[in-house]
mmCIF file of C-alpha atoms in Angstrom:
data_model
loop_
_atom_site.group_PDB
_atom_site.id
_atom_site.type_symbol
_atom_site.label_atom_id
_atom_site.label_comp_id
_atom_site.label_asym_id
_atom_site.label_seq_id
_atom_site.Cartn_x
_atom_site.Cartn_y
_atom_site.Cartn_z
ATOM 1 C CA MET A 1 0.170 19.570 4.116
ATOM 2 C CA SER A 2 0.602 18.144 7.592
ATOM 3 C CA HIS A 3 3.841 16.270 6.954
ATOM 4 C CA ALA A 4 5.992 17.924 4.285
ATOM 5 C CA LEU A 5 9.763 17.540 4.681
ATOM 6 C CA SER A 6 12.029 20.186 3.206
ATOM 7 C CA ASP A 7 14.829 17.718 2.478
ATOM 8 C CA ALA A 8 12.932 14.556 1.503
ATOM 9 C CA TRP A 9 10.017 13.299 -0.537
ATOM 10 C CA THR A 10 7.510 11.136 1.297
ATOM 11 C CA TRP A 11 4.921 8.898 -0.304
ATOM 12 C CA ASP A 12 3.142 5.555 0.430
ATOM 13 C CA MET A 13 2.243 5.354 4.109
ATOM 14 C CA TRP A 14 0.782 2.949 6.680
ATOM 15 C CA PHE A 15 -0.172 3.383 10.329
ATOM 16 C CA ALA A 16 -0.156 1.872 13.811
ATOM 17 C CA ASP A 17 -1.780 3.062 17.041
ATOM 18 C CA ASP A 18 -0.087 2.131 20.331
ATOM 19 C CA GLY A 19 -2.866 3.663 22.415
ATOM 20 C CA ASP A 20 -0.794 6.730 23.211
ATOM 21 C CA CYS A 21 0.586 7.867 19.853
ATOM 22 C CA TYR A 22 -0.350 7.310 16.252
ATOM 23 C CA HIS A 23 2.623 6.105 14.214
ATOM 24 C CA ALA A 24 2.976 6.823 10.511
ATOM 25 C CA PHE A 25 5.460 4.819 8.458
ATOM 26 C CA TYR A 26 6.155 5.992 4.930
ATOM 27 C CA LEU A 27 8.523 5.717 2.002
ATOM 28 C CA LYS A 28 11.103 8.475 2.034
ATOM 29 C CA ALA A 29 13.959 9.641 -0.206
ATOM 30 C CA SER A 30 16.263 12.655 -0.324
ATOM 31 C CA ARG A 31 15.296 15.566 -2.566
ATOM 32 C CA ALA A 32 19.015 15.820 -3.400
ATOM 33 C CA LEU A 33 18.352 13.067 -5.949
ATOM 34 C CA GLY A 34 16.918 15.794 -8.170
ATOM 35 C CA ASP A 35 14.683 13.547 -10.259
ATOM 36 C CA PRO A 36 11.760 12.186 -8.175
ATOM 37 C CA ASP A 37 11.602 9.083 -10.382
ATOM 38 C CA ARG A 38 14.903 8.020 -8.787
ATOM 39 C CA ARG A 39 13.357 7.968 -5.320
ATOM 40 C CA HIS A 40 12.173 4.356 -5.564
ATOM 41 C CA PHE A 41 15.750 3.046 -5.497
ATOM 42 C CA TYR A 42 17.180 5.337 -2.805
ATOM 43 C CA VAL A 43 14.423 4.751 -0.309
ATOM 44 C CA THR A 44 14.085 4.261 3.439
ATOM 45 C CA VAL A 45 11.040 3.627 5.589
ATOM 46 C CA GLY A 46 10.501 6.854 7.513
ATOM 47 C CA HIS A 47 8.624 7.168 10.799
ATOM 48 C CA ALA A 48 6.669 9.976 12.455
ATOM 49 C CA VAL A 49 4.404 10.130 15.525
ATOM 50 C CA SER A 50 1.346 12.207 16.372
ATOM 51 C CA SER A 51 -1.156 12.620 19.179
ATOM 52 C CA ASP A 52 -3.902 14.087 16.983
ATOM 53 C CA LEU A 53 -3.342 12.918 13.363
ATOM 54 C CA HIS A 54 -2.630 16.497 12.299
ATOM 55 C CA THR A 55 0.752 17.441 13.772
ATOM 56 C CA TRP A 56 3.539 14.944 13.165
ATOM 57 C CA HIS A 57 7.001 14.685 14.730
ATOM 58 C CA GLU A 58 9.594 12.796 12.728
ATOM 59 C CA VAL A 59 11.710 10.226 14.551
ATOM 60 C CA ALA A 60 14.448 7.862 13.370
ATOM 61 C CA ASP A 61 13.785 5.900 10.197
ATOM 62 C CA ALA A 62 12.328 2.442 10.762
ATOM 63 C CA LEU A 63 13.947 0.359 7.991
ATOM 64 C CA ILE A 64 16.680 0.518 5.373
ATOM 65 C CA ALA A 65 17.867 -1.988 2.777
ATOM 66 C CA SER A 66 19.769 -5.017 4.054
ATOM 67 C CA ASP A 67 23.364 -5.888 3.336
ATOM 68 C CA GLN A 68 23.879 -8.233 0.406
ATOM 69 C CA PRO A 69 22.824 -10.913 -0.184
ATOM 70 C CA ALA A 70 19.206 -10.652 0.958
ATOM 71 C CA PHE A 71 15.769 -10.487 -0.617
ATOM 72 C CA ASP A 72 15.664 -6.768 0.342
ATOM 73 C CA ASP A 73 19.253 -5.684 -0.282
ATOM 74 C CA PHE A 74 18.159 -3.050 -2.820
ATOM 75 C CA THR A 75 14.872 -1.567 -1.578
ATOM 76 C CA THR A 76 12.388 -1.714 1.290
ATOM 77 C CA TRP A 77 8.963 -0.650 0.083
ATOM 78 C CA THR A 78 5.355 -0.367 1.256
ATOM 79 C CA GLY A 79 3.816 -2.543 3.941
ATOM 80 C CA SER A 80 1.581 -2.682 7.006
ATOM 81 C CA VAL A 81 1.876 -3.185 10.764
ATOM 82 C CA VAL A 82 -0.066 -5.514 13.080
ATOM 83 C CA LYS A 83 0.313 -6.526 16.722
ATOM 84 C CA ASP A 84 0.585 -10.262 17.266
ATOM 85 C CA PRO A 85 -1.094 -12.181 20.133
ATOM 86 C CA ASP A 86 2.117 -11.952 22.193
ATOM 87 C CA GLY A 87 2.171 -8.161 21.969
ATOM 88 C CA VAL A 88 4.973 -7.960 19.398
ATOM 89 C CA TRP A 89 4.557 -5.500 16.534
ATOM 90 C CA ARG A 90 5.171 -6.954 13.085
ATOM 91 C CA MET A 91 5.863 -4.877 10.004
ATOM 92 C CA PHE A 92 5.285 -6.715 6.743
ATOM 93 C CA TYR A 93 6.998 -4.954 3.846
ATOM 94 C CA THR A 94 8.133 -5.309 0.232
ATOM 95 C CA GLY A 95 11.747 -6.019 -0.702
ATOM 96 C CA THR A 96 13.782 -6.231 -3.903
ATOM 97 C CA THR A 97 17.348 -7.301 -4.670
ATOM 98 C CA ARG A 98 20.244 -5.699 -6.525
ATOM 99 C CA ALA A 99 20.983 -9.000 -8.242
ATOM 100 C CA GLU A 100 17.601 -8.783 -9.990
ATOM 101 C CA ASN A 101 17.741 -4.990 -10.452
ATOM 102 C CA ALA A 102 14.534 -4.663 -8.408
ATOM 103 C CA THR A 103 12.471 -6.469 -11.054
ATOM 104 C CA VAL A 104 11.131 -9.157 -8.678
ATOM 105 C CA GLN A 105 9.221 -8.205 -5.538
ATOM 106 C CA ARG A 106 8.906 -10.321 -2.407
ATOM 107 C CA ILE A 107 7.496 -9.834 1.069
ATOM 108 C CA GLY A 108 9.300 -9.985 4.406
ATOM 109 C CA VAL A 109 8.786 -9.006 8.031
ATOM 110 C CA ALA A 110 10.478 -7.078 10.831
ATOM 111 C CA THR A 111 9.507 -7.075 14.521
ATOM 112 C CA SER A 112 9.515 -4.492 17.293
ATOM 113 C CA SER A 113 8.496 -4.232 20.934
ATOM 114 C CA ASP A 114 7.915 -0.466 20.798
ATOM 115 C CA LEU A 115 7.371 0.541 17.113
ATOM 116 C CA TYR A 116 10.657 2.490 17.145
ATOM 117 C CA THR A 117 13.382 -0.166 16.873
ATOM 118 C CA TRP A 118 12.846 -2.858 14.251
ATOM 119 C CA THR A 119 14.626 -6.168 13.689
ATOM 120 C CA LYS A 120 14.296 -7.948 10.366
ATOM 121 C CA ALA A 121 13.467 -11.652 10.485
ATOM 122 C CA GLY A 122 16.317 -12.589 8.167
ATOM 123 C CA ALA A 123 17.657 -12.535 4.638
ATOM 124 C CA ASP A 124 14.869 -14.674 3.174
ATOM 125 C CA ALA A 125 11.424 -13.544 2.110
ATOM 126 C CA LEU A 126 8.214 -14.876 3.615
ATOM 127 C CA CYS A 127 6.498 -15.367 0.257
ATOM 128 C CA GLU A 128 6.580 -14.491 -3.423
ATOM 129 C CA ALA A 129 4.294 -14.800 -6.449
ATOM 130 C CA ASP A 130 3.246 -18.400 -7.155
ATOM 131 C CA PRO A 131 3.195 -19.156 -10.913
ATOM 132 C CA ARG A 132 0.075 -21.315 -10.503
ATOM 133 C CA TRP A 133 -1.952 -18.106 -10.307
ATOM 134 C CA TYR A 134 0.339 -15.104 -10.692
ATOM 135 C CA GLU A 135 2.412 -13.529 -13.436
ATOM 136 C CA LYS A 136 6.178 -14.000 -13.134
ATOM 137 C CA TYR A 137 8.683 -11.539 -14.553
ATOM 138 C CA ASP A 138 9.446 -12.171 -18.226
ATOM 139 C CA GLY A 139 10.832 -8.774 -19.260
ATOM 140 C CA VAL A 140 7.946 -8.270 -21.678
ATOM 141 C CA SER A 141 4.485 -8.355 -20.095
ATOM 142 C CA TRP A 142 5.052 -5.820 -17.303
ATOM 143 C CA PRO A 143 8.022 -3.810 -15.980
ATOM 144 C CA ASP A 144 8.294 -5.944 -12.834
ATOM 145 C CA GLU A 145 6.986 -8.993 -11.021
ATOM 146 C CA ALA A 146 4.279 -7.452 -8.868
ATOM 147 C CA TRP A 147 4.128 -8.905 -5.337
ATOM 148 C CA ARG A 148 4.094 -5.948 -2.992
ATOM 149 C CA ASP A 149 2.216 -3.696 -0.552
ATOM 150 C CA PRO A 150 1.170 -6.404 1.943
ATOM 151 C CA TRP A 151 -1.904 -5.593 4.039
ATOM 152 C CA VAL A 152 -2.290 -8.063 6.923
ATOM 153 C CA PHE A 153 -5.400 -8.695 9.008
ATOM 154 C CA SER A 154 -7.066 -11.462 11.021
ATOM 155 C CA ASP A 155 -10.552 -12.848 10.433
ATOM 156 C CA GLY A 156 -10.517 -14.512 13.850
ATOM 157 C CA ASP A 157 -9.477 -17.913 12.509
ATOM 158 C CA GLU A 158 -6.287 -17.139 10.587
ATOM 159 C CA TRP A 159 -4.223 -14.272 9.242
ATOM 160 C CA HIS A 160 -4.681 -12.954 5.722
ATOM 161 C CA MET A 161 -2.390 -10.892 3.523
ATOM 162 C CA LEU A 162 -3.694 -8.787 0.636
ATOM 163 C CA ILE A 163 -1.051 -8.117 -2.019
ATOM 164 C CA THR A 164 -0.613 -6.020 -5.165
ATOM 165 C CA ALA A 165 -0.255 -8.744 -7.816
ATOM 166 C CA ARG A 166 -0.942 -9.642 -11.432
ATOM 167 C CA ALA A 167 -2.733 -12.685 -12.794
ATOM 168 C CA ARG A 168 -0.846 -15.045 -15.074
ATOM 169 C CA GLU A 169 -3.487 -14.799 -17.813
ATOM 170 C CA GLY A 170 -5.483 -12.111 -19.596
ATOM 171 C CA ASP A 171 -4.698 -8.986 -21.597
ATOM 172 C CA THR A 172 -1.382 -7.619 -20.400
ATOM 173 C CA ASP A 173 -2.856 -4.261 -19.379
ATOM 174 C CA ASP A 174 -5.765 -5.925 -17.538
ATOM 175 C CA ARG A 175 -4.160 -8.419 -15.174
ATOM 176 C CA GLY A 176 -4.273 -6.461 -11.920
ATOM 177 C CA VAL A 177 -5.616 -8.574 -9.037
ATOM 178 C CA ILE A 178 -5.586 -8.650 -5.247
ATOM 179 C CA GLY A 179 -3.113 -11.371 -4.332
ATOM 180 C CA HIS A 180 -3.694 -13.466 -1.236
ATOM 181 C CA ALA A 181 -1.674 -15.436 1.308
ATOM 182 C CA THR A 182 -2.694 -16.990 4.626
ATOM 183 C CA SER A 183 -0.956 -17.903 7.873
ATOM 184 C CA PRO A 184 -1.909 -19.583 11.159
ATOM 185 C CA ASP A 185 0.775 -17.745 13.127
ATOM 186 C CA LEU A 186 2.121 -14.723 11.140
ATOM 187 C CA THR A 187 5.353 -16.675 10.554
ATOM 188 C CA THR A 188 4.550 -19.348 7.959
ATOM 189 C CA TRP A 189 2.664 -18.065 4.933
ATOM 190 C CA THR A 190 0.942 -20.001 2.151
ATOM 191 C CA VAL A 191 0.194 -18.266 -1.137
ATOM 192 C CA GLN A 192 -3.410 -18.685 -2.272
ATOM 193 C CA ALA A 193 -5.397 -17.873 -5.410
ATOM 194 C CA PRO A 194 -6.196 -14.156 -5.874
ATOM 195 C CA LEU A 195 -9.283 -12.641 -4.251
ATOM 196 C CA SER A 196 -10.290 -10.809 -7.434
ATOM 197 C CA LYS A 197 -10.312 -11.653 -11.116
ATOM 198 C CA PRO A 198 -8.329 -10.042 -13.928
ATOM 199 C CA GLY A 199 -10.283 -8.134 -16.548
ATOM 200 C CA ALA A 200 -11.538 -5.420 -14.177
ATOM 201 C CA GLY A 201 -9.776 -2.633 -16.068
ATOM 202 C CA PHE A 202 -6.527 -2.239 -14.134
ATOM 203 C CA GLY A 203 -2.920 -3.176 -14.803
ATOM 204 C CA HIS A 204 -2.275 -3.223 -11.065
ATOM 205 C CA LEU A 205 -4.081 -2.455 -7.796
ATOM 206 C CA GLU A 206 -1.584 -0.727 -5.521
ATOM 207 C CA VAL A 207 -1.541 -0.423 -1.706
ATOM 208 C CA PRO A 208 -4.712 -2.455 -1.056
ATOM 209 C CA GLN A 209 -6.404 -2.115 2.317
ATOM 210 C CA LEU A 210 -9.522 -3.636 3.833
ATOM 211 C CA ALA A 211 -11.480 -1.673 6.459
ATOM 212 C CA THR A 212 -14.883 -1.765 8.138
ATOM 213 C CA VAL A 213 -16.293 1.763 8.056
ATOM 214 C CA ASP A 214 -19.485 2.297 10.053
ATOM 215 C CA GLY A 215 -20.291 -1.403 9.918
ATOM 216 C CA ARG A 216 -19.665 -1.869 6.185
ATOM 217 C CA GLN A 217 -16.583 -3.440 4.669
ATOM 218 C CA VAL A 218 -14.675 -1.632 1.957
ATOM 219 C CA LEU A 219 -11.546 -2.287 -0.082
ATOM 220 C CA VAL A 220 -9.391 0.662 -1.103
ATOM 221 C CA PHE A 221 -6.558 0.583 -3.631
ATOM 222 C CA SER A 222 -4.788 3.022 -5.939
ATOM 223 C CA SER A 223 -4.157 3.112 -9.665
ATOM 224 C CA LEU A 224 -3.086 5.978 -11.932
ATOM 225 C CA HIS A 225 -4.233 6.790 -15.460
ATOM 226 C CA GLY A 226 -1.195 5.075 -16.985
ATOM 227 C CA GLU A 227 -2.022 1.766 -15.302
ATOM 228 C CA LEU A 228 -5.658 1.687 -16.390
ATOM 229 C CA THR A 229 -6.515 -0.448 -19.386
ATOM 230 C CA ARG A 230 -6.561 1.151 -22.807
ATOM 231 C CA ALA A 231 -10.355 0.787 -22.838
ATOM 232 C CA ARG A 232 -10.710 2.809 -19.621
ATOM 233 C CA ARG A 233 -8.240 5.434 -20.831
ATOM 234 C CA ASP A 234 -9.968 5.731 -24.214
ATOM 235 C CA ALA A 235 -13.212 6.286 -22.323
ATOM 236 C CA GLY A 236 -11.625 9.279 -20.596
ATOM 237 C CA GLU A 237 -11.172 7.706 -17.182
ATOM 238 C CA ARG A 238 -8.446 8.951 -14.844
ATOM 239 C CA GLY A 239 -6.713 7.444 -11.849
ATOM 240 C CA GLY A 240 -6.382 8.128 -8.138
ATOM 241 C CA VAL A 241 -7.478 6.372 -4.961
ATOM 242 C CA TRP A 242 -10.313 3.885 -5.537
ATOM 243 C CA SER A 243 -12.787 2.067 -3.277
ATOM 244 C CA VAL A 244 -15.298 -0.752 -3.617
ATOM 245 C CA PRO A 245 -17.719 -2.129 -1.001
ATOM 246 C CA VAL A 246 -17.202 -5.837 -0.277
ATOM 247 C CA ASP A 247 -19.466 -8.481 1.220
ATOM 248 C CA SER A 248 -16.700 -10.674 2.622
ATOM 249 C CA ALA A 249 -13.250 -9.822 3.961
ATOM 250 C CA THR A 250 -11.835 -12.805 2.105
ATOM 251 C CA GLY A 251 -13.458 -12.054 -1.222
ATOM 252 C CA PRO A 252 -14.299 -12.338 -3.935
ATOM 253 C CA TYR A 253 -13.854 -8.605 -4.636
ATOM 254 C CA ASP A 254 -15.704 -7.030 -7.573
ATOM 255 C CA ILE A 255 -12.947 -4.650 -8.657
ATOM 256 C CA ALA A 256 -14.830 -3.596 -11.810
ATOM 257 C CA ALA A 257 -17.375 -1.871 -9.529
ATOM 258 C CA ALA A 258 -14.748 0.378 -7.893
ATOM 259 C CA THR A 259 -15.188 4.149 -7.928
ATOM 260 C CA ARG A 260 -12.676 6.920 -7.281
ATOM 261 C CA LEU A 261 -12.278 8.495 -3.853
ATOM 262 C CA THR A 262 -9.759 11.074 -5.106
ATOM 263 C CA ASP A 263 -8.253 12.372 -8.311
ATOM 264 C CA GLU A 264 -4.587 11.949 -9.254
ATOM 265 C CA SER A 265 -3.451 14.827 -7.064
ATOM 266 C CA LEU A 266 -3.481 12.245 -4.253
ATOM 267 C CA TYR A 267 -2.319 8.640 -4.258
ATOM 268 C CA ALA A 268 -1.743 5.547 -2.105
ATOM 269 C CA GLY A 269 -4.787 6.145 0.080
ATOM 270 C CA ARG A 270 -5.098 4.684 3.581
ATOM 271 C CA LEU A 271 -8.127 4.594 5.856
ATOM 272 C CA LEU A 272 -7.555 5.138 9.577
ATOM 273 C CA GLN A 273 -10.014 5.196 12.472
ATOM 274 C CA ASP A 274 -9.259 7.578 15.318
ATOM 275 C CA ARG A 275 -9.900 6.755 18.963
ATOM 276 C CA ASP A 276 -13.255 8.555 18.866
ATOM 277 C CA GLY A 277 -14.449 6.211 16.113
ATOM 278 C CA ALA A 278 -14.259 8.629 13.166
ATOM 279 C CA TRP A 279 -12.776 7.429 9.888
ATOM 280 C CA TRP A 280 -10.220 9.393 7.869
ATOM 281 C CA LEU A 281 -8.506 9.036 4.535
ATOM 282 C CA PHE A 282 -4.798 9.785 4.231
ATOM 283 C CA ALA A 283 -2.836 9.839 0.982
ATOM 284 C CA PHE A 284 0.304 11.432 -0.343
ATOM 285 C CA HIS A 285 0.322 14.593 -2.434
ATOM 286 C CA HIS A 286 1.228 13.141 -5.804
ATOM 287 C CA VAL A 287 1.261 15.950 -8.378
ATOM 288 C CA ASP A 288 0.475 19.664 -8.351
ATOM 289 C CA ALA A 289 -1.677 21.589 -10.844
ATOM 290 C CA ASP A 290 1.218 21.606 -13.328
ATOM 291 C CA GLY A 291 1.756 17.856 -13.059
ATOM 292 C CA ALA A 292 4.997 18.114 -11.032
ATOM 293 C CA PHE A 293 5.633 15.499 -8.359
ATOM 294 C CA VAL A 294 5.014 16.782 -4.807
ATOM 295 C CA GLY A 295 5.831 13.978 -2.364
ATOM 296 C CA SER A 296 4.328 14.857 1.025
ATOM 297 C CA LEU A 297 1.685 13.302 3.264
ATOM 298 C CA SER A 298 -1.807 14.767 3.340
ATOM 299 C CA ASP A 299 -3.896 15.988 6.218
ATOM 300 C CA PRO A 300 -6.649 13.549 7.227
ATOM 301 C CA MET A 301 -9.810 13.770 5.117
ATOM 302 C CA PRO A 302 -13.184 12.688 6.587
ATOM 303 C CA VAL A 303 -14.902 9.765 4.857
ATOM 304 C CA GLY A 304 -18.329 8.178 5.028
ATOM 305 C CA TRP A 305 -20.931 6.385 2.952
ATOM 306 C CA ALA A 306 -22.757 8.288 0.224
ATOM 307 C CA ALA A 307 -26.409 7.878 -0.730
ATOM 308 C CA ASN A 308 -25.357 5.920 -3.831
ATOM 309 C CA GLY A 309 -23.749 3.256 -1.624
ATOM 310 C CA GLY A 310 -20.139 4.219 -2.235
ATOM 311 C CA LEU A 311 -17.491 5.529 0.112
ATOM 312 C CA HIS A 312 -16.633 9.191 -0.392
ATOM 313 C CA VAL A 313 -14.697 12.085 1.115
ATOM 314 C CA THR A 314 -17.396 13.960 3.019
ATOM 315 C CA ASP A 315 -15.951 17.482 2.957
ATOM 316 C CA GLY A 316 -16.962 17.900 -0.686
ATOM 317 C CA ARG A 317 -13.549 18.339 -2.278
ATOM 318 C CA PHE A 318 -14.039 15.349 -4.613
ATOM 319 C CA ASP A 319 -17.767 15.622 -5.220
ATOM 320 C CA HIS A 320 -16.997 16.189 -8.908
ATOM 321 C CA LEU A 321 -15.935 12.541 -9.160
ATOM 322 C CA ALA A 322 -19.393 11.235 -8.265
#
């Protein structure tokens, strides 16, 4: 385990490369909490740097919850980092409020000139789930209003945000979709219809990411056994990190065709290309052989395209999933 902290759990991560160092940002909570399920509500955004993707040096945390009242005055959760045309780094992240007991998720942004010191844009969110297309919190259908894990990229014409979301219609355990928002300038965002359809077999599609690996586009996301539909679970399917090849960066995505990259020992997978052009999968160590939560970041795992057309970890450790 290349980044295991003795005093804290670490989980969902995202990366930036400044040309000199690789920067890993990740969710982090003290092990003094005792119960790892409590970590979600006592969380900071940690930060570590590396020159080789194997050895990491922890630096000061990047973000904490805001003072009340603010859209993120309870938690700051998973996000992504991009560099804007003016050279400013922007971290898009998930926030929740104490007033809503973290049941409603929204997305905000912080900026930095150096990836070390971050300034939040303000107390208001950039966007939230639009009821025209997305499920809103009703206390019954799902434990929360899913609108989190923003992944931001440019297609050359405008900026796009992929989001963990749920459709407003369909079986309650089968509404997981890739939410979508667009922006001309990274400041003003317009929520759009989802880029996938419900009914693909997932209650949610966490930490989505789009990447182009060796000239082919692929979407990765994560979903555990408990968030698969009853039909998938009854068929004996398990969770983990999933991937699906895509024809267009802006969808539609055929989520029903996704296959697993890892088993449930790893979660919240991220693809990262090193400066030599090789692609690697990172994830966090989720559970051990006894099912106990681990909470540390993995070493990089090599990935490539398999003969069957799917993305896979090429060192053989997950060949049994094929």
